[in-house]
CSV table of C-alpha atoms in Angstrom, one decimal:
chain,number,residue,atom,x,y,z
G,21,UNK,CA,95.5,170.1,251.6
G,22,UNK,CA,94.4,173.8,252.4
G,23,UNK,CA,98.0,175.0,251.3
G,24,UNK,CA,97.4,173.2,247.9
G,25,UNK,CA,94.0,175.0,247.5
G,26,UNK,CA,95.3,178.3,248.5
G,27,UNK,CA,98.4,178.0,246.0
G,28,UNK,CA,95.9,177.0,243.3
G,29,UNK,CA,93.3,179.7,243.8
G,30,UNK,CA,95.8,182.3,244.3
G,31,UNK,CA,96.9,181.9,240.5
G,32,UNK,CA,93.3,182.3,239.2
G,33,UNK,CA,92.3,185.6,240.7
G,34,UNK,CA,94.8,187.3,243.1
G,35,UNK,CA,97.7,186.9,240.9
G,36,UNK,CA,96.0,186.3,237.6
G,37,UNK,CA,99.1,186.4,235.0
G,38,UNK,CA,97.3,188.4,232.4
G,39,UNK,CA,94.9,190.9,234.0
G,40,UNK,CA,96.8,191.3,237.3
G,41,UNK,CA,100.5,190.8,236.5
G,42,UNK,CA,100.2,191.8,232.8
G,43,UNK,CA,102.7,188.9,231.8
G,44,UNK,CA,102.6,186.8,228.8
G,45,UNK,CA,100.8,189.3,226.8
G,46,UNK,CA,102.2,188.2,223.5
G,47,UNK,CA,100.2,184.9,223.3
G,48,UNK,CA,97.2,186.2,225.0
G,49,UNK,CA,96.9,189.0,222.2
G,50,UNK,CA,98.1,186.7,219.2
G,51,UNK,CA,96.1,183.5,219.6
G,52,UNK,CA,93.1,184.8,221.2
G,53,UNK,CA,91.4,185.5,217.8
G,54,UNK,CA,89.3,182.3,218.1
G,55,UNK,CA,88.2,180.0,220.9
G,56,UNK,CA,90.0,176.9,219.3
G,57,UNK,CA,93.5,178.6,219.2
G,58,UNK,CA,92.9,179.9,222.7
G,59,UNK,CA,92.1,176.2,224.0
G,60,UNK,CA,95.1,174.9,222.1
G,61,UNK,CA,97.4,177.6,223.6
G,62,UNK,CA,96.0,177.0,227.2
G,63,UNK,CA,96.7,173.3,226.9
G,64,UNK,CA,100.4,174.0,225.7
G,65,UNK,CA,100.8,176.4,228.6
G,66,UNK,CA,99.5,174.2,231.3
G,67,UNK,CA,101.5,171.1,230.0
G,68,UNK,CA,104.8,173.2,229.9
G,69,UNK,CA,104.1,175.2,233.2
G,70,UNK,CA,103.3,171.9,235.0
G,71,UNK,CA,106.2,169.9,233.8
G,72,UNK,CA,108.6,172.5,234.2
G,73,UNK,CA,107.6,173.4,237.7
G,74,UNK,CA,107.7,169.6,238.7
G,75,UNK,CA,111.1,168.8,237.4
G,76,UNK,CA,112.6,172.4,238.7
G,77,UNK,CA,111.2,171.7,242.0
G,78,UNK,CA,112.8,168.3,242.1
G,79,UNK,CA,116.2,169.4,241.0
G,80,UNK,CA,116.1,172.7,242.9
G,81,UNK,CA,118.7,171.7,245.6
G,82,UNK,CA,121.3,170.1,243.2
G,83,UNK,CA,121.5,173.1,240.7
G,84,UNK,CA,124.2,175.6,241.4
G,85,UNK,CA,122.8,178.9,241.8
G,86,UNK,CA,124.9,180.7,239.2
G,87,UNK,CA,123.6,178.5,236.4
G,88,UNK,CA,120.1,178.1,237.3
G,89,UNK,CA,118.5,180.4,234.8
G,90,UNK,CA,120.1,178.6,231.9
G,91,UNK,CA,119.1,175.3,233.4
G,92,UNK,CA,115.4,176.5,233.8
G,93,UNK,CA,115.4,177.7,230.1
G,94,UNK,CA,116.7,174.5,228.7
G,95,UNK,CA,114.2,172.3,230.8
G,96,UNK,CA,111.3,174.7,229.7
G,97,UNK,CA,112.4,174.7,226.1
G,98,UNK,CA,112.6,170.9,226.0
G,99,UNK,CA,108.8,170.7,227.3
G,100,UNK,CA,108.0,173.2,224.6
G,101,UNK,CA,109.7,170.9,222.1
G,102,UNK,CA,107.5,167.9,223.4
G,103,UNK,CA,104.3,170.0,223.1
G,104,UNK,CA,105.2,171.2,219.6
G,105,UNK,CA,105.8,167.6,218.1
G,106,UNK,CA,102.8,166.2,219.9
G,107,UNK,CA,100.7,169.1,218.4
G,108,UNK,CA,102.3,168.5,215.0
G,109,UNK,CA,101.7,164.7,215.0
G,110,UNK,CA,98.0,164.7,216.5
G,111,UNK,CA,96.4,168.2,215.6
G,112,UNK,CA,98.4,169.5,212.6
G,113,UNK,CA,95.6,172.2,211.8
G,114,UNK,CA,96.1,173.6,215.3
G,115,UNK,CA,99.8,173.4,214.9
G,116,UNK,CA,99.6,175.4,211.8
G,117,UNK,CA,97.1,178.1,213.1
G,118,UNK,CA,99.2,178.7,216.2
G,119,UNK,CA,102.4,179.0,214.1
G,120,UNK,CA,105.6,180.5,216.0
G,121,UNK,CA,103.4,181.3,219.1
G,122,UNK,CA,103.6,177.7,220.2
G,123,UNK,CA,107.5,177.6,220.1
G,124,UNK,CA,107.5,181.0,221.9
G,125,UNK,CA,105.8,179.5,225.1
G,126,UNK,CA,109.5,179.0,226.0
G,127,UNK,CA,110.3,182.5,226.2
G,128,UNK,CA,106.8,183.5,228.1
G,129,UNK,CA,107.7,185.4,231.1
G,130,UNK,CA,105.1,183.6,233.0
G,131,UNK,CA,106.8,180.2,233.0
G,132,UNK,CA,110.3,181.6,233.6
G,133,UNK,CA,108.9,183.7,236.3
G,134,UNK,CA,107.1,180.7,238.0
G,135,UNK,CA,110.1,178.8,237.8
G,136,UNK,CA,112.3,181.4,239.4
G,137,UNK,CA,110.0,182.8,242.0
G,138,UNK,CA,108.2,179.5,243.1
G,139,UNK,CA,109.3,176.3,241.7
G,140,UNK,CA,113.0,176.9,242.5
G,141,UNK,CA,112.2,177.4,246.2
G,142,UNK,CA,109.4,175.2,247.1
G,143,UNK,CA,108.4,171.5,247.3
G,144,UNK,CA,106.8,169.6,244.5
G,145,UNK,CA,103.2,169.5,245.9
G,146,UNK,CA,103.1,173.3,246.3
G,147,UNK,CA,104.7,173.8,242.8
G,148,UNK,CA,102.2,171.6,241.1
G,149,UNK,CA,99.4,173.7,243.0
G,150,UNK,CA,101.1,176.7,241.8
G,151,UNK,CA,101.6,175.6,238.3
G,152,UNK,CA,98.0,174.5,238.1
G,153,UNK,CA,96.6,177.7,239.6
G,154,UNK,CA,98.7,179.9,237.3
G,155,UNK,CA,98.0,178.2,234.1
G,156,UNK,CA,94.3,177.9,234.7
G,157,UNK,CA,94.2,181.6,235.4
G,158,UNK,CA,96.0,182.2,232.2
G,159,UNK,CA,93.6,179.9,230.4
G,160,UNK,CA,90.6,181.4,231.8
G,161,UNK,CA,91.6,185.0,230.8
G,162,UNK,CA,92.7,183.7,227.2
G,163,UNK,CA,89.2,182.3,226.8
G,164,UNK,CA,87.4,185.0,228.1
G,165,UNK,CA,89.3,187.5,225.5
G,166,UNK,CA,88.9,184.8,222.6
G,167,UNK,CA,85.2,184.4,223.5
G,168,UNK,CA,84.5,188.1,223.1
G,169,UNK,CA,86.7,188.5,220.1
G,170,UNK,CA,85.1,185.6,218.4
G,171,UNK,CA,81.5,186.4,218.9
G,172,UNK,CA,82.0,190.0,218.1
G,173,UNK,CA,84.2,189.5,215.2
G,174,UNK,CA,82.4,186.6,213.5
G,175,UNK,CA,78.9,186.9,215.0
G,176,UNK,CA,79.0,183.1,216.4
G,177,UNK,CA,80.9,180.6,218.5
G,178,UNK,CA,82.7,177.6,216.7
G,179,UNK,CA,84.4,175.1,218.7
G,180,UNK,CA,86.4,172.2,216.9
G,181,UNK,CA,84.8,172.9,213.7
G,182,UNK,CA,81.2,172.6,215.0
G,183,UNK,CA,79.1,175.9,215.2
G,184,UNK,CA,77.7,176.3,218.6
G,185,UNK,CA,75.5,179.2,218.0
G,186,UNK,CA,75.1,182.3,215.6
G,187,UNK,CA,73.7,185.6,216.6
G,188,UNK,CA,71.1,187.0,214.1
G,189,UNK,CA,72.4,190.6,213.2
G,190,UNK,CA,76.0,190.3,214.1
G,191,UNK,CA,76.8,187.1,211.8
G,192,UNK,CA,75.4,189.2,208.8
G,193,UNK,CA,77.4,192.4,209.6
G,194,UNK,CA,80.4,191.0,211.9
G,195,UNK,CA,82.8,193.6,213.6
G,196,UNK,CA,85.8,192.3,211.5
G,197,UNK,CA,88.0,194.7,213.7
G,198,UNK,CA,87.9,192.3,216.7
G,199,UNK,CA,89.5,189.4,215.0
G,200,UNK,CA,92.2,191.5,213.5
G,201,UNK,CA,95.3,192.4,215.7
G,202,UNK,CA,94.0,195.9,216.8
G,203,UNK,CA,90.9,194.2,218.1
G,204,UNK,CA,93.1,192.3,220.7
G,205,UNK,CA,94.5,195.6,222.1
G,206,UNK,CA,91.0,197.0,222.2
G,207,UNK,CA,89.5,193.9,224.1
G,208,UNK,CA,92.2,193.6,226.6
G,209,UNK,CA,92.3,197.6,227.3
G,210,UNK,CA,88.5,197.5,227.8
G,211,UNK,CA,88.5,194.5,230.0
G,212,UNK,CA,91.6,196.0,232.3
G,213,UNK,CA,89.5,199.1,232.6
G,214,UNK,CA,86.4,197.2,233.6
G,215,UNK,CA,88.2,195.1,236.1
G,216,UNK,CA,89.6,198.2,237.6
G,217,UNK,CA,86.2,200.1,237.6
G,218,UNK,CA,84.2,197.4,239.4
G,219,UNK,CA,87.1,197.1,241.9
G,220,UNK,CA,88.5,193.5,241.1
G,221,UNK,CA,91.9,195.1,240.6
G,222,UNK,CA,93.4,197.6,243.0
G,223,UNK,CA,95.0,200.9,241.7
G,224,UNK,CA,98.8,200.8,242.0
J,23,UNK,CA,117.0,193.4,195.0
J,24,UNK,CA,113.2,194.1,194.8
J,25,UNK,CA,112.6,190.9,196.8
J,26,UNK,CA,114.8,191.9,199.7
J,27,UNK,CA,113.0,195.5,199.6
J,28,UNK,CA,109.7,193.6,199.8
J,29,UNK,CA,111.0,191.6,202.8
J,30,UNK,CA,112.1,194.5,204.4
J,31,UNK,CA,108.8,196.8,203.9
J,32,UNK,CA,106.8,193.6,205.0
J,33,UNK,CA,108.7,193.1,208.2
J,34,UNK,CA,108.9,196.8,209.2
J,35,UNK,CA,105.3,198.0,208.4
J,36,UNK,CA,102.8,195.5,207.2
J,37,UNK,CA,103.7,192.7,209.6
J,38,UNK,CA,104.9,195.0,212.3
J,39,UNK,CA,106.4,193.1,215.2
J,40,UNK,CA,104.4,194.7,218.1
J,41,UNK,CA,101.1,195.8,216.4
J,42,UNK,CA,100.5,193.0,214.2
J,43,UNK,CA,102.5,190.0,215.5
J,44,UNK,CA,102.5,191.1,219.1
J,45,UNK,CA,106.1,190.1,219.7
J,46,UNK,CA,108.1,192.3,222.1
J,47,UNK,CA,105.3,193.7,224.1
J,48,UNK,CA,107.0,193.7,227.5
J,49,UNK,CA,109.2,196.6,226.5
J,50,UNK,CA,106.3,198.2,224.2
J,51,UNK,CA,104.4,198.5,227.6
J,52,UNK,CA,107.2,198.6,230.1
J,53,UNK,CA,110.0,200.9,229.1
J,54,UNK,CA,108.3,203.0,226.5
J,55,UNK,CA,107.5,206.0,228.6
J,56,UNK,CA,110.7,208.1,227.9
J,57,UNK,CA,111.7,208.5,224.4
J,58,UNK,CA,115.5,208.2,225.1
J,59,UNK,CA,115.1,204.9,226.7
J,60,UNK,CA,112.8,203.7,224.1
J,61,UNK,CA,115.4,204.5,221.4
J,62,UNK,CA,118.2,202.8,223.3
J,63,UNK,CA,116.1,199.7,224.0
J,64,UNK,CA,115.1,199.1,220.3
J,65,UNK,CA,118.6,199.8,219.0
J,66,UNK,CA,119.8,196.9,221.4
J,67,UNK,CA,116.8,194.8,220.1
J,68,UNK,CA,117.6,195.4,216.5
J,69,UNK,CA,121.1,194.8,217.1
J,70,UNK,CA,120.6,191.4,218.8
J,71,UNK,CA,117.8,190.5,216.4
J,72,UNK,CA,120.4,190.8,213.3
J,73,UNK,CA,123.1,188.8,215.2
J,74,UNK,CA,120.8,186.2,216.4
J,75,UNK,CA,119.7,185.8,213.0
J,76,UNK,CA,123.1,185.3,211.5
J,77,UNK,CA,124.2,182.9,214.3
J,78,UNK,CA,121.0,180.8,213.9
J,79,UNK,CA,121.0,180.7,210.2
J,80,UNK,CA,124.5,179.2,210.4
J,81,UNK,CA,123.6,176.6,213.1
J,82,UNK,CA,120.5,175.7,211.5
J,83,UNK,CA,121.8,175.1,208.0
J,84,UNK,CA,125.3,173.8,209.0
J,85,UNK,CA,124.7,171.8,211.9
J,86,UNK,CA,120.8,170.9,212.5
J,87,UNK,CA,119.9,170.1,208.9
J,88,UNK,CA,122.8,168.1,208.0
J,89,UNK,CA,122.4,166.1,211.0
J,90,UNK,CA,118.6,165.8,210.8
J,91,UNK,CA,117.9,167.2,214.1
J,92,UNK,CA,115.8,170.3,213.1
J,93,UNK,CA,113.2,169.6,215.9
J,94,UNK,CA,115.8,170.7,218.4
J,95,UNK,CA,115.8,174.3,216.9
J,96,UNK,CA,113.8,175.8,219.9
J,97,UNK,CA,116.2,174.6,222.5
J,98,UNK,CA,119.3,175.3,220.3
J,99,UNK,CA,117.9,178.9,219.3
J,100,UNK,CA,117.5,179.9,222.9
J,101,UNK,CA,120.9,178.9,224.0
J,102,UNK,CA,122.2,180.6,221.1
J,103,UNK,CA,120.5,183.8,221.9
J,104,UNK,CA,121.4,183.9,225.5
J,105,UNK,CA,125.2,183.2,224.8
J,106,UNK,CA,125.1,185.7,222.1
J,107,UNK,CA,123.8,188.3,224.4
J,108,UNK,CA,126.3,187.6,227.0
J,109,UNK,CA,129.1,187.8,224.5
J,110,UNK,CA,127.8,191.2,223.0
J,111,UNK,CA,127.5,192.4,226.6
J,112,UNK,CA,131.2,191.5,227.5
J,113,UNK,CA,132.5,192.9,224.3
J,114,UNK,CA,130.7,196.3,224.6
J,115,UNK,CA,131.6,196.6,228.2
J,116,UNK,CA,135.4,196.2,227.3
J,117,UNK,CA,135.6,198.1,224.2
J,118,UNK,CA,133.0,201.0,224.4
J,119,UNK,CA,131.8,201.8,228.1
J,120,UNK,CA,129.9,204.9,226.9
J,121,UNK,CA,127.9,202.7,224.6
J,122,UNK,CA,127.7,200.1,227.3
J,123,UNK,CA,126.1,202.6,229.6
J,124,UNK,CA,123.4,203.6,227.1
J,125,UNK,CA,122.1,200.0,226.3
J,126,UNK,CA,124.1,197.6,228.4
J,127,UNK,CA,121.3,197.4,231.1
J,128,UNK,CA,118.5,196.3,228.4
J,129,UNK,CA,120.8,193.6,227.0
J,130,UNK,CA,120.1,191.1,229.8
J,131,UNK,CA,116.4,191.8,229.4
J,132,UNK,CA,116.6,190.8,225.6
J,133,UNK,CA,117.3,187.0,226.1
J,134,UNK,CA,113.7,186.5,227.1
J,135,UNK,CA,112.2,189.0,224.6
J,136,UNK,CA,110.0,187.0,222.4
J,137,UNK,CA,110.9,189.5,219.3
J,138,UNK,CA,114.4,188.0,219.0
J,139,UNK,CA,113.5,184.2,219.3
J,140,UNK,CA,110.3,185.3,217.0
J,141,UNK,CA,112.7,186.5,214.2
J,142,UNK,CA,114.8,183.5,214.2
J,143,UNK,CA,111.7,181.2,213.9
J,144,UNK,CA,110.2,183.2,211.4
J,145,UNK,CA,113.3,183.2,209.3
J,146,UNK,CA,113.6,179.2,209.6
J,147,UNK,CA,109.9,178.8,208.8
J,148,UNK,CA,110.0,180.9,205.7
J,149,UNK,CA,113.3,179.3,204.7
J,150,UNK,CA,115.0,182.6,204.1
J,151,UNK,CA,118.6,182.8,202.7
J,152,UNK,CA,121.4,184.2,204.6
J,153,UNK,CA,120.9,187.7,203.2
J,154,UNK,CA,117.2,187.6,203.3
J,155,UNK,CA,117.2,186.5,207.1
J,156,UNK,CA,119.6,189.7,207.6
J,157,UNK,CA,117.1,192.0,205.8
J,158,UNK,CA,114.0,190.4,207.8
J,159,UNK,CA,115.8,191.2,211.1
J,160,UNK,CA,116.5,194.6,210.1
J,161,UNK,CA,113.4,195.4,208.9
J,162,UNK,CA,111.6,193.8,212.0
J,163,UNK,CA,114.0,196.1,214.1
J,164,UNK,CA,113.3,199.0,212.3
J,165,UNK,CA,109.6,198.5,212.6
J,166,UNK,CA,109.9,197.8,216.3
J,167,UNK,CA,111.9,201.1,216.8
J,168,UNK,CA,109.6,203.1,214.9
J,169,UNK,CA,106.4,201.9,217.0
J,170,UNK,CA,108.5,202.1,220.3
J,171,UNK,CA,109.2,205.6,219.4
J,172,UNK,CA,105.7,206.8,218.3
J,173,UNK,CA,104.4,205.2,221.5
J,174,UNK,CA,106.7,206.8,223.8
J,175,UNK,CA,105.9,210.3,222.4
J,176,UNK,CA,102.2,209.7,222.9
J,177,UNK,CA,102.7,208.0,226.5
J,178,UNK,CA,104.7,211.1,227.6
J,179,UNK,CA,101.5,213.1,226.7
J,180,UNK,CA,99.2,210.6,228.1
J,181,UNK,CA,100.7,211.0,231.7
J,182,UNK,CA,99.4,214.5,231.8
J,183,UNK,CA,96.0,213.8,229.8
J,184,UNK,CA,92.9,213.8,231.8
J,185,UNK,CA,91.9,210.2,231.0
J,186,UNK,CA,89.0,208.3,233.2
J,187,UNK,CA,90.4,207.0,236.5
J,188,UNK,CA,89.9,203.3,235.5
J,189,UNK,CA,91.6,203.9,232.2
J,190,UNK,CA,94.8,205.4,233.6
J,191,UNK,CA,98.2,203.7,233.0
J,192,UNK,CA,97.9,200.2,231.3
J,193,UNK,CA,94.4,200.2,229.7
J,194,UNK,CA,94.8,203.5,228.1
J,195,UNK,CA,98.0,202.3,226.6
J,196,UNK,CA,96.3,199.4,225.1
J,197,UNK,CA,93.6,201.7,223.4
J,198,UNK,CA,96.4,203.8,222.2
J,199,UNK,CA,98.0,200.6,220.7
J,200,UNK,CA,94.6,199.9,219.1
J,201,UNK,CA,94.6,203.1,217.3
J,202,UNK,CA,98.2,202.8,216.1
J,203,UNK,CA,97.4,199.3,215.0
J,204,UNK,CA,94.3,200.4,213.1
J,205,UNK,CA,96.8,203.3,211.4
J,206,UNK,CA,99.4,200.7,210.6
J,207,UNK,CA,96.9,198.2,209.1
J,208,UNK,CA,96.6,201.0,206.2
J,209,UNK,CA,99.8,199.7,205.2
J,210,UNK,CA,98.3,196.3,204.4
J,211,UNK,CA,98.1,196.7,200.7
J,212,UNK,CA,101.4,197.9,199.6
J,213,UNK,CA,103.4,194.5,199.5
């Protein structure tokens, strides 16, 4: 149990995929414009990473070394197809707004990276803990970026169509830069610098 | 003809893959410190994007659509891209070793580059014709090359610049990308 907890917490802080490893940046930048998109993407990544890690960990001893990468890729792509079809059926609006970034989970380096570095070498329970930790770490980072971008860019916060709050001055004069694409680079760059400044990230 | 030109400009500048669509960021932040390697990398990416667009268009229109299995496109495209990259690598190694030395090492990395899968999915979503897909892939590749080249030039200077300690390396690269993105958003009105 202690091992499970250790693998889980590792992904959230020590090897946070976005802020520490700088992996999976494409979705982090592209779908962090609103909290809704970030939530949808996080659910997709958690499902795909969990499913792929479980299956890969189960079959790790029967996959010949030389074809392991293609095997992993096909397993990951199959889970992405499932997520894509489920989203299309039940939350079509979200599927529409995530666009090509949902299928692109298939080539997200975080997922293939965990399959190769962890699930192909470890038993199922540890792989589940690893998948949950890494994907929750990814989700938290994505939500933090989306939270800042949506508040600064629109002056309020809206989850699933209901407005949570609006800020008095900012909602009349929102900083539209933050919901546009350059705003994503700006927010991540400043957050990275902030984390380094307060010592959360060690210098290389 | 003018439609093809519009697609080209839209892919290269207005919807730039790196700055607007955020595709292919790993090479953008990873290899872009030297102009030479940035150019070799983007040449390899452009070539694979065009080849992959051709291959996936044919597979999509002659196999997936007639058999009604379009939902398999993610799995199919990834397999096509991976095998295509292998074939190209083998072919270049056998026929032109000098060229292989220039961008052979980048080819293996390209399989998991989201720009390549991205362009094939965009072509499918937009229902582009064969020629339109080629032009879109070429435009995306040119835009990718342009931004990678600009960025590598800036990052060579940034290495020597006196930026704040916490900003050195990746954070300042992100801030630079913000500025470039703002500059490129000026192209927004032309198409």
